[in-house]
Short mmCIF file of C-alpha atoms in Angstrom, two decimals:
data_model
loop_
_atom_site.label_atom_id
_atom_site.label_comp_id
_atom_site.label_asym_id
_atom_site.label_seq_id
_atom_site.Cartn_x
_atom_site.Cartn_y
_atom_site.Cartn_z
CA MET A 1 -37.20 -59.69 -78.10
CA ASP A 2 -38.29 -59.06 -74.57
CA SER A 3 -38.33 -55.37 -73.91
CA GLY A 4 -38.19 -55.87 -70.10
CA SER A 5 -34.74 -57.50 -70.23
CA LYS A 6 -33.01 -54.51 -71.80
CA GLU A 7 -32.09 -51.26 -70.03
CA GLN A 8 -33.93 -48.22 -71.18
CA PRO A 9 -31.56 -45.54 -72.45
CA HIS A 10 -31.81 -42.10 -70.75
CA LYS A 11 -30.94 -38.72 -72.07
CA CYS A 12 -27.84 -37.15 -70.50
CA HIS A 13 -28.26 -34.03 -68.38
CA MET A 14 -27.21 -30.94 -70.23
CA SER A 15 -26.15 -28.17 -67.87
CA ARG A 16 -27.08 -24.69 -68.84
CA GLN A 17 -24.43 -22.69 -70.60
CA SER A 18 -26.17 -19.34 -70.31
CA GLY A 19 -28.73 -17.66 -68.15
CA PRO A 20 -28.83 -16.63 -64.47
CA LYS A 21 -28.14 -20.13 -63.11
CA ALA A 22 -25.08 -20.52 -65.29
CA ASP A 23 -23.78 -17.10 -64.26
CA LYS A 24 -24.29 -17.93 -60.59
CA LYS A 25 -22.40 -21.19 -60.90
CA LYS A 26 -19.51 -19.51 -62.69
CA HIS A 27 -19.33 -16.90 -59.94
CA GLU A 28 -19.17 -19.57 -57.21
CA THR A 29 -16.44 -21.41 -59.07
CA SER A 30 -14.31 -18.28 -59.30
CA LYS A 31 -14.65 -17.73 -55.53
CA THR A 32 -13.54 -21.27 -54.78
CA ASP A 33 -10.51 -20.94 -57.06
CA LYS A 34 -9.59 -17.66 -55.40
CA LYS A 35 -9.59 -19.29 -51.97
CA GLN A 36 -7.59 -22.31 -53.05
CA ASN A 37 -4.98 -20.35 -55.00
CA PRO A 38 -4.82 -16.78 -53.68
CA LYS A 39 -1.55 -15.97 -55.45
CA ALA A 40 -3.15 -16.53 -58.84
CA PHE A 41 -5.85 -14.00 -58.03
CA ALA A 42 -3.72 -11.35 -56.36
CA PHE A 43 -4.54 -7.67 -56.56
CA SER A 44 -3.09 -5.57 -59.34
CA SER A 45 -3.15 -2.21 -57.56
CA THR A 46 0.20 -1.06 -56.14
CA VAL A 47 -1.50 1.21 -53.59
CA LYS A 48 -3.52 -1.67 -52.20
CA ALA A 49 -0.45 -3.88 -52.17
CA LYS A 50 1.51 -1.32 -50.15
CA ARG A 51 -1.37 -0.85 -47.72
CA LEU A 52 -1.78 -4.57 -47.09
CA GLN A 53 1.97 -5.01 -46.71
CA SER A 54 2.07 -2.27 -44.05
CA ARG A 55 -0.84 -3.84 -42.23
CA ALA A 56 0.84 -7.24 -42.23
CA ILE A 57 4.04 -5.74 -40.80
CA GLU A 58 2.10 -3.92 -38.08
CA LYS A 59 0.31 -7.11 -37.07
CA GLU A 60 3.61 -8.93 -36.85
CA GLN A 61 5.25 -6.20 -34.79
CA SER A 62 2.30 -5.97 -32.41
CA ARG A 63 2.97 -9.53 -31.29
CA LEU A 64 6.57 -8.66 -30.43
CA HIS A 65 7.17 -6.97 -27.04
CA LEU A 66 9.79 -6.84 -24.35
CA PRO A 67 9.07 -8.80 -21.17
CA THR A 68 7.74 -6.49 -18.47
CA ILE A 69 9.21 -6.75 -14.98
CA ASP A 70 6.66 -7.22 -12.22
CA ARG A 71 7.77 -4.75 -9.55
CA SER A 72 4.69 -5.11 -7.40
CA TYR A 73 4.54 -6.96 -4.10
CA GLY A 74 1.78 -9.24 -5.24
CA GLU A 75 -1.51 -9.05 -3.39
CA GLU A 76 0.01 -7.85 -0.12
CA PRO A 77 -1.42 -4.53 1.04
CA ALA A 78 0.75 -1.50 1.65
CA PRO A 79 2.32 -1.23 5.11
CA TYR A 80 0.76 0.94 7.77
CA VAL A 81 2.96 3.96 8.34
CA VAL A 82 3.66 4.91 11.96
CA VAL A 83 5.30 8.35 12.22
CA VAL A 84 7.28 9.06 15.39
CA HIS A 85 7.54 12.79 16.05
CA GLY A 86 9.05 14.82 18.84
CA PRO A 87 11.60 17.50 19.69
CA PRO A 88 15.31 16.65 19.77
CA LYS A 89 16.66 14.40 22.55
CA VAL A 90 13.24 13.15 23.54
CA GLY A 91 13.77 9.47 22.65
CA LYS A 92 12.43 8.97 19.12
CA SER A 93 15.19 6.60 18.01
CA LEU A 94 15.00 4.64 21.24
CA LEU A 95 11.25 4.18 20.85
CA ILE A 96 11.65 2.95 17.26
CA LYS A 97 14.36 0.52 18.36
CA SER A 98 12.13 -0.77 21.14
CA LEU A 99 9.18 -1.28 18.80
CA VAL A 100 11.32 -3.05 16.21
CA LYS A 101 12.83 -5.33 18.84
CA HIS A 102 9.38 -6.11 20.20
CA TYR A 103 8.25 -7.39 16.79
CA THR A 104 11.45 -8.85 15.33
CA LYS A 105 13.55 -9.76 18.41
CA HIS A 106 16.53 -8.08 16.74
CA ASP A 107 18.50 -5.02 17.74
CA LEU A 108 18.98 -2.06 15.43
CA PRO A 109 22.26 -0.17 14.99
CA GLU A 110 22.98 2.90 17.05
CA LYS A 111 21.54 5.39 14.56
CA VAL A 112 18.15 4.96 12.92
CA GLN A 113 18.35 6.03 9.28
CA GLY A 114 15.34 6.14 7.01
CA PRO A 115 12.03 4.28 7.28
CA ILE A 116 12.02 0.78 8.77
CA THR A 117 9.49 -1.80 7.54
CA ILE A 118 8.77 -4.91 9.58
CA VAL A 119 6.39 -7.85 9.23
CA SER A 120 3.90 -7.92 12.08
CA GLY A 121 1.57 -10.60 10.71
CA LYS A 122 0.88 -12.92 7.80
CA GLN A 123 -0.78 -10.17 5.76
CA ARG A 124 0.33 -7.08 7.65
CA ARG A 125 3.41 -4.88 7.64
CA LEU A 126 4.37 -1.85 9.68
CA GLN A 127 6.65 0.99 8.67
CA PHE A 128 8.22 3.23 11.30
CA VAL A 129 9.33 6.67 10.16
CA GLU A 130 11.14 9.23 12.28
CA CYS A 131 9.72 12.64 11.44
CA PRO A 132 12.29 15.42 10.95
CA ASN A 133 11.88 18.74 12.73
CA ASP A 134 11.85 20.94 9.61
CA ILE A 135 8.55 22.23 8.27
CA ASN A 136 8.82 20.47 4.89
CA GLY A 137 9.51 17.12 6.49
CA MET A 138 6.56 17.57 8.85
CA ILE A 139 4.20 18.29 5.96
CA ASP A 140 5.38 15.24 4.02
CA ALA A 141 5.09 12.99 7.07
CA ALA A 142 1.59 14.27 7.83
CA LYS A 143 0.40 13.34 4.33
CA PHE A 144 1.35 9.66 4.42
CA ALA A 145 0.96 8.93 8.15
CA ASP A 146 -1.62 6.37 9.26
CA LEU A 147 -0.70 6.73 12.91
CA ALA A 148 1.31 9.48 14.64
CA LEU A 149 3.17 8.95 17.92
CA LEU A 150 3.91 12.29 19.58
CA LEU A 151 6.79 12.10 22.04
CA ILE A 152 6.62 14.73 24.78
CA ASP A 153 9.34 15.52 27.30
CA GLY A 154 7.51 15.20 30.60
CA SER A 155 10.15 17.12 32.53
CA TYR A 156 9.86 20.12 30.18
CA GLY A 157 6.31 19.99 28.83
CA PHE A 158 4.91 20.69 25.39
CA GLU A 159 7.27 22.35 22.95
CA MET A 160 6.71 24.39 19.83
CA GLU A 161 7.42 21.48 17.46
CA THR A 162 4.56 19.44 18.92
CA PHE A 163 1.96 22.17 18.40
CA GLU A 164 3.23 22.88 14.90
CA TYR A 165 2.95 19.24 13.93
CA LEU A 166 -0.55 18.99 15.39
CA ASN A 167 -1.67 21.96 13.29
CA ILE A 168 -0.13 20.38 10.19
CA LEU A 169 -1.92 17.09 10.94
CA GLN A 170 -5.25 18.90 11.19
CA VAL A 171 -4.73 20.43 7.76
CA HIS A 172 -3.70 17.16 6.07
CA GLY A 173 -6.36 14.74 7.23
CA PHE A 174 -5.61 14.36 10.97
CA PRO A 175 -4.77 10.65 11.35
CA LYS A 176 -4.86 8.69 14.59
CA VAL A 177 -2.64 10.38 17.22
CA MET A 178 -1.18 8.88 20.39
CA GLY A 179 0.98 10.67 22.93
CA VAL A 180 4.03 9.35 24.77
CA LEU A 181 5.44 11.10 27.86
CA THR A 182 9.15 10.48 28.41
CA HIS A 183 11.83 11.60 30.87
CA LEU A 184 9.45 11.17 33.78
CA ASP A 185 12.22 9.52 35.79
CA LYS A 186 13.66 12.98 36.48
CA PHE A 187 10.88 13.70 38.96
CA LYS A 188 11.88 12.88 42.52
CA ASP A 189 8.65 13.98 44.18
CA ALA A 190 5.70 11.65 43.59
CA ASN A 191 3.09 14.36 44.14
CA LYS A 192 4.74 16.66 41.64
CA LEU A 193 4.92 13.80 39.14
CA LYS A 194 1.22 13.07 39.59
CA LYS A 195 0.24 16.71 39.09
CA THR A 196 2.46 16.99 36.01
CA LYS A 197 0.84 13.91 34.50
CA GLN A 198 -2.63 15.27 35.04
CA ARG A 199 -1.73 18.69 33.65
CA LEU A 200 -0.08 17.31 30.52
CA LYS A 201 -2.87 14.79 30.01
CA HIS A 202 -5.60 17.43 30.05
CA ARG A 203 -3.51 19.71 27.83
CA PHE A 204 -3.10 16.84 25.38
CA TRP A 205 -6.83 16.14 25.48
CA THR A 206 -7.52 19.79 24.72
CA GLU A 207 -5.48 19.56 21.52
CA ILE A 208 -6.80 16.17 20.36
CA TYR A 209 -10.01 15.00 22.04
CA ASP A 210 -11.12 13.88 25.48
CA GLY A 211 -9.85 10.39 26.12
CA ALA A 212 -6.95 10.45 23.64
CA LYS A 213 -4.42 7.76 24.46
CA LEU A 214 -1.38 8.96 26.36
CA PHE A 215 1.43 6.68 27.53
CA TYR A 216 3.55 7.37 30.60
CA PHE A 217 7.09 6.08 30.24
CA ILE A 218 8.58 5.75 33.71
CA TRP A 219 11.81 3.79 33.60
CA PRO A 220 12.99 1.87 36.66
CA GLY A 221 16.21 3.85 36.61
CA SER A 222 17.79 6.64 34.64
CA TRP A 223 17.24 7.36 30.95
CA GLU A 224 20.76 6.18 30.18
CA VAL A 225 20.05 2.79 31.76
CA CYS A 226 17.02 2.42 29.52
CA GLN A 227 19.16 2.96 26.44
CA THR A 228 21.16 -0.15 27.26
CA ARG A 229 18.06 -2.29 27.63
CA ASN A 230 15.05 -1.63 25.45
CA SER A 231 11.81 -0.68 27.14
CA GLN A 232 9.79 -3.86 27.37
CA SER A 233 6.66 -2.76 29.21
CA GLY A 234 6.36 0.54 27.35
CA SER A 235 6.89 -0.94 23.89
CA PHE A 236 4.47 -3.75 24.68
CA HIS A 237 1.64 -1.33 25.47
CA ILE A 238 2.34 0.80 22.42
CA CYS A 239 2.52 -2.28 20.18
CA TYR A 240 -0.77 -3.44 21.64
CA GLU A 241 -2.44 -0.14 20.83
CA VAL A 242 -0.86 0.04 17.37
CA SER A 243 -2.05 -3.48 16.54
CA SER A 244 -5.52 -2.67 17.87
CA PHE A 245 -5.66 0.46 15.74
CA ILE A 246 -4.69 -1.49 12.62
CA LEU A 247 -7.25 -4.21 13.30
CA ALA A 248 -9.93 -1.57 13.79
CA LYS A 249 -8.93 0.12 10.55
CA CYS A 250 -9.00 -3.15 8.64
CA SER A 251 -12.47 -4.04 9.89
CA SER A 252 -13.70 -0.42 9.65
CA LEU A 253 -14.92 -0.61 13.22
CA TYR A 254 -14.27 1.74 16.09
CA PHE A 255 -11.81 0.29 18.54
CA GLY A 256 -12.97 1.10 22.04
CA GLY A 257 -11.27 0.05 25.21
CA SER A 258 -9.84 1.14 28.46
CA PHE A 259 -7.39 4.00 28.63
CA ARG A 260 -4.11 2.08 28.78
CA ARG A 261 -0.90 3.48 30.17
CA CYS A 262 2.50 2.07 30.83
CA HIS A 263 2.17 3.03 34.49
CA SER A 264 -0.97 4.30 36.11
CA SER A 265 -0.71 7.47 38.08
#
């Protein structure tokens, strides 16, 4: 018989039944069974069961929430607040109406109530606020004002409310201040009007700084006629200065220019 034609029998492998290798293999097998059938290898402690049940409930509840309402205006910046201040019957409402009509081409009702926000550019808004004459309203308006327009009765001069508001502005940050002289149509003498302008201008510069912007509103007619037709030249110059101030504030640069008035003296 040829021994090369027959297969040589081999001894079967006998895995170890005891020892460290056998213990390690048994331990790995128990881990695999525990992963494949976790219910069969559940915990027997009631305290641990209660703790895991509470944790599972908390995880489930953390995923549940009410939808939040987005009340923001997106990425648009806050509007620039322009506070219009002055004594009674000096033309605050008329000035706000003129400024709003200059930007929006729409007329406002007879009485201006509350702040008015308009869109003056693609990424810019303006808010006009009429400042009340009580001390609490002045303090609140001085805190949020970016620009203050002080209306002064040219036929009477500076009044107590104007100086009070200037002192309040100095305490609360002192924003940009521009002056507006109204009721100059009551002057019949040109020389007296010129002297009054110079006197009020230098008095205004003493309170603010030399070169502070002061507008002279001289209507081609009486003050009542101006109420029927909004001031076009005056509102244009103020809107120009307001826009220039906002552009300078956005770019953090000083806006310098000529001393602009509605009508030169």
